[in-house]
mmCIF file of C-alpha atoms in Angstrom:
data_model
loop_
_atom_site.group_PDB
_atom_site.id
_atom_site.type_symbol
_atom_site.label_atom_id
_atom_site.label_comp_id
_atom_site.label_asym_id
_atom_site.label_seq_id
_atom_site.Cartn_x
_atom_site.Cartn_y
_atom_site.Cartn_z
ATOM 1 C CA MET X 49 78.034 195.738 37.987
ATOM 2 C CA ASN X 50 79.145 193.156 40.483
ATOM 3 C CA LEU X 51 79.958 189.520 39.988
ATOM 4 C CA ALA X 52 76.501 188.257 40.932
ATOM 5 C CA GLU X 53 74.892 190.709 38.495
ATOM 6 C CA ALA X 54 77.246 189.658 35.741
ATOM 7 C CA LEU X 55 76.489 185.969 36.306
ATOM 8 C CA LEU X 56 72.806 186.545 36.174
ATOM 9 C CA ALA X 57 73.016 188.630 33.046
ATOM 10 C CA ALA X 58 75.158 186.088 31.351
ATOM 11 C CA ASP X 59 73.795 183.560 28.806
ATOM 12 C CA ALA X 60 74.117 180.341 30.838
ATOM 13 C CA GLY X 61 73.888 178.106 27.853
ATOM 14 C CA LYS X 62 76.680 179.987 26.123
ATOM 15 C CA ILE X 63 78.947 179.950 29.263
ATOM 16 C CA THR X 64 78.484 176.294 29.941
ATOM 17 C CA LYS X 65 78.548 174.980 26.189
ATOM 18 C CA LYS X 66 81.465 172.393 25.628
ATOM 19 C CA ALA X 67 84.314 173.756 23.828
ATOM 20 C CA THR X 68 85.064 171.894 20.472
ATOM 21 C CA LYS X 69 87.807 171.920 17.908
ATOM 22 C CA GLN X 70 88.756 170.118 14.751
ATOM 23 C CA ILE X 71 92.315 168.939 14.203
ATOM 24 C CA GLU X 72 93.948 167.121 11.294
ATOM 25 C CA ILE X 73 96.241 164.269 11.510
ATOM 26 C CA PRO X 74 98.719 165.065 8.402
ATOM 27 C CA ARG X 75 100.276 161.560 8.404
ATOM 28 C CA LEU X 76 96.981 159.872 8.188
ATOM 29 C CA THR X 77 95.677 162.320 5.657
ATOM 30 C CA GLU X 78 98.544 161.538 3.453
ATOM 31 C CA GLN X 79 98.086 157.809 3.916
ATOM 32 C CA PHE X 80 94.340 157.697 3.335
ATOM 33 C CA GLY X 81 94.137 160.351 0.592
ATOM 34 C CA VAL X 82 91.380 162.290 2.311
ATOM 35 C CA PRO X 83 91.474 164.736 5.181
ATOM 36 C CA PHE X 84 91.740 162.866 8.519
ATOM 37 C CA ILE X 85 89.851 165.345 10.780
ATOM 38 C CA LEU X 86 89.225 164.611 14.399
ATOM 39 C CA GLU X 87 86.356 166.237 16.089
ATOM 40 C CA LEU X 88 87.461 166.988 19.725
ATOM 41 C CA GLU X 89 85.264 168.078 22.553
ATOM 42 C CA GLN X 90 85.747 169.382 26.067
ATOM 43 C CA ILE X 91 85.566 166.616 28.821
ATOM 44 C CA PRO X 92 83.449 167.502 31.934
ATOM 45 C CA TYR X 93 85.350 168.012 35.233
ATOM 46 C CA ARG X 94 83.854 165.044 36.903
ATOM 47 C CA ARG X 95 85.032 162.752 34.179
ATOM 48 C CA ILE X 96 88.527 164.363 34.255
ATOM 49 C CA ARG X 97 88.834 163.471 37.838
ATOM 50 C CA GLU X 98 87.678 159.934 37.222
ATOM 51 C CA ILE X 99 90.439 159.484 34.429
ATOM 52 C CA GLN X 100 93.106 160.976 36.954
ATOM 53 C CA ASP X 101 91.910 158.704 39.651
ATOM 54 C CA LYS X 102 91.859 155.600 37.382
ATOM 55 C CA THR X 103 95.346 156.261 36.019
ATOM 56 C CA THR X 104 96.982 157.076 39.344
ATOM 57 C CA LYS X 105 98.162 154.413 41.602
ATOM 58 C CA ILE X 106 99.448 154.469 45.313
ATOM 59 C CA ASN X 107 102.187 151.954 45.678
ATOM 60 C CA GLN X 108 102.815 149.924 48.824
ATOM 61 C CA ASP X 109 105.818 152.185 49.659
ATOM 62 C CA LYS X 110 103.240 155.281 49.558
ATOM 63 C CA THR X 111 104.743 156.539 46.364
ATOM 64 C CA ILE X 112 102.347 157.640 43.720
ATOM 65 C CA THR X 113 102.658 156.631 40.134
ATOM 66 C CA MET X 114 100.595 157.812 37.174
ATOM 67 C CA SER X 115 100.333 156.054 33.804
ATOM 68 C CA ASN X 116 100.597 158.845 31.169
ATOM 69 C CA GLY X 117 99.784 156.497 28.326
ATOM 70 C CA GLU X 118 96.555 155.337 30.037
ATOM 71 C CA MET X 119 95.681 158.942 30.822
ATOM 72 C CA TYR X 120 96.198 160.029 27.222
ATOM 73 C CA MET X 121 94.286 157.054 25.812
ATOM 74 C CA ALA X 122 91.418 157.902 28.146
ATOM 75 C CA LEU X 123 91.285 161.512 27.135
ATOM 76 C CA LEU X 124 91.164 160.440 23.397
ATOM 77 C CA CYS X 125 88.383 157.958 24.031
ATOM 78 C CA ASP X 126 86.188 160.599 25.747
ATOM 79 C CA GLY X 127 87.427 163.650 23.816
ATOM 80 C CA ILE X 128 87.187 162.370 20.153
ATOM 81 C CA THR X 129 83.612 162.573 19.178
ATOM 82 C CA ASN X 130 83.777 161.135 15.643
ATOM 83 C CA LYS X 131 81.314 158.164 15.465
ATOM 84 C CA ASP X 132 83.301 156.535 12.732
ATOM 85 C CA PHE X 133 85.636 155.050 15.391
ATOM 86 C CA ASP X 134 82.659 153.157 16.875
ATOM 87 C CA GLN X 135 81.551 151.546 13.608
ATOM 88 C CA LEU X 136 81.711 147.752 13.833
ATOM 89 C CA GLU X 137 82.934 147.443 10.325
ATOM 90 C CA VAL X 138 85.770 149.724 11.076
ATOM 91 C CA LEU X 139 86.708 148.051 14.234
ATOM 92 C CA LYS X 140 86.683 144.570 12.476
ATOM 93 C CA HIS X 141 88.679 145.946 9.606
ATOM 94 C CA PHE X 142 91.429 146.997 11.962
ATOM 95 C CA GLU X 143 90.945 143.851 14.111
ATOM 96 C CA CYS X 144 90.059 145.860 17.180
ATOM 97 C CA ALA X 145 87.424 145.394 19.840
ATOM 98 C CA THR X 146 87.172 149.005 20.902
ATOM 99 C CA ARG X 147 87.973 152.419 19.964
ATOM 100 C CA LYS X 148 90.838 152.532 22.497
ATOM 101 C CA ASP X 149 92.266 149.574 20.588
ATOM 102 C CA LEU X 150 91.797 151.368 17.294
ATOM 103 C CA PHE X 151 93.481 154.617 18.518
ATOM 104 C CA ALA X 152 96.492 152.502 19.852
ATOM 105 C CA LYS X 153 96.692 150.981 16.510
ATOM 106 C CA ILE X 154 96.382 153.905 14.182
ATOM 107 C CA PHE X 155 97.932 156.798 16.076
ATOM 108 C CA LEU X 156 101.562 157.154 16.728
ATOM 109 C CA PRO X 157 102.672 157.632 20.352
ATOM 110 C CA GLY X 158 103.489 161.380 19.678
ATOM 111 C CA GLU X 159 100.120 161.840 17.917
ATOM 112 C CA ILE X 160 98.177 160.337 20.895
ATOM 113 C CA GLN X 161 100.145 162.800 23.214
ATOM 114 C CA ASP X 162 99.405 165.751 20.845
ATOM 115 C CA ILE X 163 95.684 164.913 20.578
ATOM 116 C CA ALA X 164 95.566 164.458 24.443
ATOM 117 C CA ASP X 165 97.069 167.888 24.821
ATOM 118 C CA GLU X 166 94.610 169.493 22.523
ATOM 119 C CA ILE X 167 91.629 167.894 24.333
ATOM 120 C CA SER X 168 93.265 169.016 27.648
ATOM 121 C CA LYS X 169 93.454 172.630 26.278
ATOM 122 C CA LEU X 170 89.681 172.445 25.613
ATOM 123 C CA CYS X 171 89.167 171.506 29.229
ATOM 124 C CA GLY X 172 90.997 174.639 30.399
ATOM 125 C CA TYR X 173 94.475 173.064 30.903
ATOM 126 C CA SER X 174 97.639 174.296 29.323
ATOM 127 C CA THR X 175 100.336 172.068 28.211
ATOM 128 C CA LYS X 176 102.478 173.447 30.901
ATOM 129 C CA ASN X 177 99.815 172.698 33.587
ATOM 130 C CA ILE X 178 99.536 169.138 32.303
ATOM 131 C CA GLN X 179 103.200 168.651 32.498
ATOM 132 C CA GLU X 180 103.341 170.204 36.091
ATOM 133 C CA LEU X 181 100.440 168.014 37.113
ATOM 134 C CA THR X 182 102.069 164.843 35.856
ATOM 135 C CA GLU X 183 105.282 165.816 37.660
ATOM 136 C CA SER X 184 103.466 166.626 40.910
ATOM 137 C CA VAL X 185 101.736 163.332 40.925
ATOM 138 C CA LYS X 186 104.952 161.370 40.297
ATOM 139 C CA ASN X 187 106.657 163.193 43.144
#
């Protein structure tokens, strides 16, 4: 069987289905007294490119800088699918206007990076690839 035959024989819906994963944030589970489970989902390629473009800046001296924090937060905003973070009551309770504000308030910096890494893995990136991409953009 050649590649074309394999592609035609494949279940296209199964192949193109977004990857998902659940992760627990132990610190918040302990604080809230209930499992704090995040529902994560793969982000489409086009949106990943938009995030990369939005968080990368070409400076006047032609150097390129990338805001890791902004990239991580954008990954969280798109990759966390729990609707609880969009409820007005929840946002008001934490005095936040958006889920981005809420994430910045409730997650520690290391948790933000860990969650972003998990979302990146769902998108096919390994942690090593993410670090290499960040370094190549910086250089």
